[in-house]
Tab-separated table of C-alpha atoms in Angstrom:
chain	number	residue	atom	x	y	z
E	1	UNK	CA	46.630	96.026	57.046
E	2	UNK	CA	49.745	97.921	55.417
E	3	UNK	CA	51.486	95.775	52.602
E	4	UNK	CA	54.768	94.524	52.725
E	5	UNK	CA	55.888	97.324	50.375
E	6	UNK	CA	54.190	100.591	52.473
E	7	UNK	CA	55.798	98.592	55.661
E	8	UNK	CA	59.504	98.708	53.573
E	9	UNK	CA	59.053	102.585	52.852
E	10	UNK	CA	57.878	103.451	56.347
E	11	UNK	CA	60.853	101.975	58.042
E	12	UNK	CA	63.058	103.354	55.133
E	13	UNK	CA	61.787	106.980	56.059
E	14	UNK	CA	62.093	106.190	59.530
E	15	UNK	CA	65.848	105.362	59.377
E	16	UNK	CA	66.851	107.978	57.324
E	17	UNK	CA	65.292	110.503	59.584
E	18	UNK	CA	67.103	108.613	62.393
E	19	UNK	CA	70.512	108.818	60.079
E	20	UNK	CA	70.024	112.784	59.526
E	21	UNK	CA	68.442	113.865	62.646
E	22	UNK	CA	66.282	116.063	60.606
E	23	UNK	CA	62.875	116.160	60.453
E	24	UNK	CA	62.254	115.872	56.521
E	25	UNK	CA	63.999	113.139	54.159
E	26	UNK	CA	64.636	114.055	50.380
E	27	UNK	CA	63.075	111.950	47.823
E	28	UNK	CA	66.123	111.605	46.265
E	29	UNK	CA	67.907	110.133	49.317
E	30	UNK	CA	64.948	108.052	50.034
E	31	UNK	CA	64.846	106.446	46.514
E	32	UNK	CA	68.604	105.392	47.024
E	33	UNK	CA	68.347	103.766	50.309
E	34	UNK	CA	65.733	101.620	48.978
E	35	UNK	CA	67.446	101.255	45.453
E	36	UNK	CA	64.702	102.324	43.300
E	37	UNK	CA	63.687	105.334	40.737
E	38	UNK	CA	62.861	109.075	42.070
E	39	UNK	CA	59.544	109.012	40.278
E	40	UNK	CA	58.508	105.525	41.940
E	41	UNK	CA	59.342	107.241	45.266
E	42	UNK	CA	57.529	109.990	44.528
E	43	UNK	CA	54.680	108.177	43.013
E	44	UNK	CA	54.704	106.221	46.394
E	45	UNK	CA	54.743	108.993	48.788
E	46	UNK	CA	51.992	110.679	46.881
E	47	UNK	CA	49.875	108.082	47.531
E	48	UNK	CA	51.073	107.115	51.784
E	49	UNK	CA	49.993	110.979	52.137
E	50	UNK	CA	47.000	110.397	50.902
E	51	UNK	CA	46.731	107.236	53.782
E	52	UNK	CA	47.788	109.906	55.663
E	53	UNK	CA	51.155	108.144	56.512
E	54	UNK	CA	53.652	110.889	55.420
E	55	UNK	CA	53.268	114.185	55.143
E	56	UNK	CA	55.209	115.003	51.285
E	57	UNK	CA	56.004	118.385	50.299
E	58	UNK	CA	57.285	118.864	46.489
E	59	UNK	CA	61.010	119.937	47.058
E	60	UNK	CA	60.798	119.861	50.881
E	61	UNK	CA	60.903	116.181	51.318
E	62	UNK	CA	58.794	113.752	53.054
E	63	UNK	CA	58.252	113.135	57.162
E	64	UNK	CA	56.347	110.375	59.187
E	65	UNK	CA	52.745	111.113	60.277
E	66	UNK	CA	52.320	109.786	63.844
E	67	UNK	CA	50.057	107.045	62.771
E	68	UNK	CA	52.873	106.451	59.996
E	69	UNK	CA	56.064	106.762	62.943
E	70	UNK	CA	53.759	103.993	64.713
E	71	UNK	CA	53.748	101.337	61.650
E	72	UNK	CA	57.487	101.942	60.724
E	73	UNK	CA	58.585	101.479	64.338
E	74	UNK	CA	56.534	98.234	64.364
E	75	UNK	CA	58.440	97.174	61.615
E	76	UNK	CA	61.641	98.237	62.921
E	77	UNK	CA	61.205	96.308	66.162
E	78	UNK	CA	60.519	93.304	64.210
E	79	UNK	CA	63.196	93.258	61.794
E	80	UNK	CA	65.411	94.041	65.375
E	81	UNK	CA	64.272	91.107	67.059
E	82	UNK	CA	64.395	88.818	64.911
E	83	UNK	CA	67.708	89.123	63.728
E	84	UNK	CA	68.900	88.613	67.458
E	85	UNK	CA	66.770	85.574	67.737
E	86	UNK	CA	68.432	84.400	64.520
E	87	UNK	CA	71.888	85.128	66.197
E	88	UNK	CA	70.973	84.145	69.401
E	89	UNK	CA	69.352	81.274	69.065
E	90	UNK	CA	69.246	80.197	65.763
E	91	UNK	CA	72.841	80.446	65.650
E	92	UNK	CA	73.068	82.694	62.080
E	93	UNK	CA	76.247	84.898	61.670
E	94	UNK	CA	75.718	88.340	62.346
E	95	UNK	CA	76.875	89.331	58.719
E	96	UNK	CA	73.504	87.395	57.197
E	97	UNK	CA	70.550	87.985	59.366
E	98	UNK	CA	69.750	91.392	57.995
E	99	UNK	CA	68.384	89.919	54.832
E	100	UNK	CA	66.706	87.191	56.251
E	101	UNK	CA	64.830	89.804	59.120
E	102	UNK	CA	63.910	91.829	55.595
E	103	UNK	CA	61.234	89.080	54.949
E	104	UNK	CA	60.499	87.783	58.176
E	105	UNK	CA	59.819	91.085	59.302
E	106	UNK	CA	56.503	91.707	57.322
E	107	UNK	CA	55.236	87.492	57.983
E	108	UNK	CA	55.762	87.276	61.933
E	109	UNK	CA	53.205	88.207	64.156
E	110	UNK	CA	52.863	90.579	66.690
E	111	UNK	CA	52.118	88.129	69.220
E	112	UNK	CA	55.340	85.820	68.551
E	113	UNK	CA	57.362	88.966	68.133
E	114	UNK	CA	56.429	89.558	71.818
E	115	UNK	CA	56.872	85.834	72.615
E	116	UNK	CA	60.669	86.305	71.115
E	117	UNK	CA	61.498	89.181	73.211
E	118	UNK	CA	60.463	88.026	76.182
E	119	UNK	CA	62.527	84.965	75.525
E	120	UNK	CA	65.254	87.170	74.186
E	121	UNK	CA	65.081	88.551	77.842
E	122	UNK	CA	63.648	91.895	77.016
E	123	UNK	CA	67.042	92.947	74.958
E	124	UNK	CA	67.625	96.762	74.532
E	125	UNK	CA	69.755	96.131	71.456
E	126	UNK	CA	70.539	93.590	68.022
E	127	UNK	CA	73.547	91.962	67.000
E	128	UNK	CA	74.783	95.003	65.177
E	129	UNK	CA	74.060	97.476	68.158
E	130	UNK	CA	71.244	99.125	66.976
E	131	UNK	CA	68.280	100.325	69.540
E	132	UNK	CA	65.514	97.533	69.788
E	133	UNK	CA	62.221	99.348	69.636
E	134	UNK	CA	59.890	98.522	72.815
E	135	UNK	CA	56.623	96.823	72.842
E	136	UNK	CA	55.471	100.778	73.891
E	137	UNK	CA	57.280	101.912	70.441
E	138	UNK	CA	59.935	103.822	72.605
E	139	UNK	CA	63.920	103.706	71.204
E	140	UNK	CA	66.448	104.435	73.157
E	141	UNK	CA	69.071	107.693	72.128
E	142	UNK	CA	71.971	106.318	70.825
E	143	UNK	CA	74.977	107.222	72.630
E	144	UNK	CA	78.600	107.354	71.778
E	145	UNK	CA	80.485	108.773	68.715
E	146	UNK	CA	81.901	107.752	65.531
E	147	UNK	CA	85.862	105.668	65.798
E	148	UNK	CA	86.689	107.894	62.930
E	149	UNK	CA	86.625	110.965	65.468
E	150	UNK	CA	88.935	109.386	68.669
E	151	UNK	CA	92.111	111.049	68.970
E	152	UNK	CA	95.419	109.112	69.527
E	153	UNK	CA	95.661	107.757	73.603
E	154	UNK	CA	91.883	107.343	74.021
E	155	UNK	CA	90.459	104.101	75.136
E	156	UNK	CA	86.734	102.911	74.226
E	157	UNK	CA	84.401	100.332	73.698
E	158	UNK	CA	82.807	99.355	70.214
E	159	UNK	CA	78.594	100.052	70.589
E	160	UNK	CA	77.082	99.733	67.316
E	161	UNK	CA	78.527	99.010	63.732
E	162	UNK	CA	76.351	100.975	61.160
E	163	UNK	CA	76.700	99.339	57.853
E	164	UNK	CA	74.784	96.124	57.311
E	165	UNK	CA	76.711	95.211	54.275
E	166	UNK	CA	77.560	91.716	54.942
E	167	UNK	CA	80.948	92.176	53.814
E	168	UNK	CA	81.653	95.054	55.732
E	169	UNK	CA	80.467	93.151	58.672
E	170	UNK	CA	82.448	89.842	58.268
E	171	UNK	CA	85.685	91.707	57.694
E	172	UNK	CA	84.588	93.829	61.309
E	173	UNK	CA	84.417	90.263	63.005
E	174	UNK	CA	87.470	89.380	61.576
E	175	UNK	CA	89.145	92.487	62.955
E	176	UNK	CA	87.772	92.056	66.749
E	177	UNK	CA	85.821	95.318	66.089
E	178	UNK	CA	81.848	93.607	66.578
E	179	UNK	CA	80.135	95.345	69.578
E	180	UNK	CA	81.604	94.567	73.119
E	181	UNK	CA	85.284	95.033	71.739
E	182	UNK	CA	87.281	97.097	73.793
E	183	UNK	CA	89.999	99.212	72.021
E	184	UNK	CA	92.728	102.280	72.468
E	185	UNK	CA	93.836	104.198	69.332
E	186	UNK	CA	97.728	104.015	68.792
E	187	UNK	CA	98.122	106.516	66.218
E	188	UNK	CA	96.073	108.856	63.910
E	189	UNK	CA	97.752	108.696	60.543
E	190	UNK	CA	96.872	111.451	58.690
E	191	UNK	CA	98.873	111.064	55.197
E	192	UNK	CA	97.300	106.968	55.108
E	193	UNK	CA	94.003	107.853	56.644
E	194	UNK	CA	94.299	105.325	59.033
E	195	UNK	CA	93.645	104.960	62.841
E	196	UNK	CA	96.199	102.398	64.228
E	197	UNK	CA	94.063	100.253	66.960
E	198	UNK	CA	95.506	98.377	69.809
E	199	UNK	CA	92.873	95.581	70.724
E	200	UNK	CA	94.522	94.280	73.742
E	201	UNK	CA	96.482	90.912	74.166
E	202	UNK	CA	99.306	92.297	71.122
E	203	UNK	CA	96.730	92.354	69.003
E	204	UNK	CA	97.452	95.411	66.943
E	205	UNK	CA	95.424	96.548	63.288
E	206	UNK	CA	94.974	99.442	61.415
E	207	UNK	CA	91.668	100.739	60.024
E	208	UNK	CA	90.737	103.423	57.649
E	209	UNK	CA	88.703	106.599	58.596
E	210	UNK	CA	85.926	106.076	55.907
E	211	UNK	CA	85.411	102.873	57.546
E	212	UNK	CA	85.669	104.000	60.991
E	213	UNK	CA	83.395	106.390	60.620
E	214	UNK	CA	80.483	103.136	60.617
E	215	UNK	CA	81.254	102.033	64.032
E	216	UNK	CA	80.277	104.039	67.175
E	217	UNK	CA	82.214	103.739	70.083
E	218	UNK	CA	82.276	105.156	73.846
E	219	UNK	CA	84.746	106.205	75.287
E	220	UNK	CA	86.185	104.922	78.501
């Protein structure tokens, strides 16, 4: 059975694949998404090739073996689910379940995980918008494109907010941006950086590209 640390650097790898749409990840990326020194990321590859988890090329970067694609998407679909059921029925905020998934995600079982989304009602997504993995290990393509990139007059609806700093998400909520929010950009201001956002019912707030650029939207 993998260890709560091979299970963190799987899923790491597995997201930043997802992030980059390529099919290697950079050590160097990899060791700052999980906060930690390039030589104890390299140390740890070196050794999930040898479980024949990754396949790690010096220079090239690292990439999920199949067996390895398996385990991380096992994680992922835990960590998914549960934050929902801490949303959903639990009753957490959105901005502090990601934390709280990190360690339930490597305790819960398989079987209760199943029990959960079944309850759940088979969800296809978590509170942040993020593709649920299914009990087959199959994840949905996200759709949509980043706010950042709407030109002034188009109307859309918010899918998925990328950044699960819990700051960044409490001051979404508190801006009527969460997923489900339906929106039309005002104005594009190009000297401020800003997209002007009309959110129906007068409600009217302005948002800056580098953050816009977290939230994917569809248009329509």
């Amino acid at each position: 059975m993998a260890t709560s640390t091979v299970e963190d650097y799987l899923k790491a790898i597995l997201l930043e694949e997802q992030a980059s749409g390529s099919g290697r990840v950079a050590t160097g990326r990899l060791a700052q998404a999980l906060a930690l020194q390039p030589s104890t990321v390299t140390a740890m590859m070196k050794a999930l090739a040898d479980g024949g988890l990754v396949e790690h090329e010096r220079y090239a970067g690292v990439r999920l073996t199949p067996s390895g694609r398996k385990l991380a998407l096992h994680v992922l679909r835990r960590h998914r689910l549960v934050e929902l059921f801490l949303v959903e029925v639990l009753g957490l905020d959105w901005s502090e379940v990601h934390d709280e998934a990190e360690r339930l995600e490597h305790a819960v079982s398989d079987r209760l995980i199943d029990r959960i989304d079944e309850m759940l009602g088979r969800p296809a997504v978590d509170p942040h918008g993020d593709p649920i993995p299914t009990a087959e290990l199959e994840v949905a393509a996200g759709a949509g494109e980043p706010l950042s990139e709407l030109p002034a007059g188009v109307r859309a609806r918010v899918t998925r907010v990328g950044d699960q700093d819990s700051g960044f998400l409490r001051r979404v909520d508190r801006l009527g941006l969460s997923p489900g929010a339906r929106l039309k950009v005002v104005e594009r201001d190009a000297d401020a950086d800003t997209l002007d956002l009309d959110l129906g019912r007068g409600r009217r707030v302005a948002l800056g590209l580098r953050a816009a650029a977290k939230i994917t939207v569809e248009r329509g």
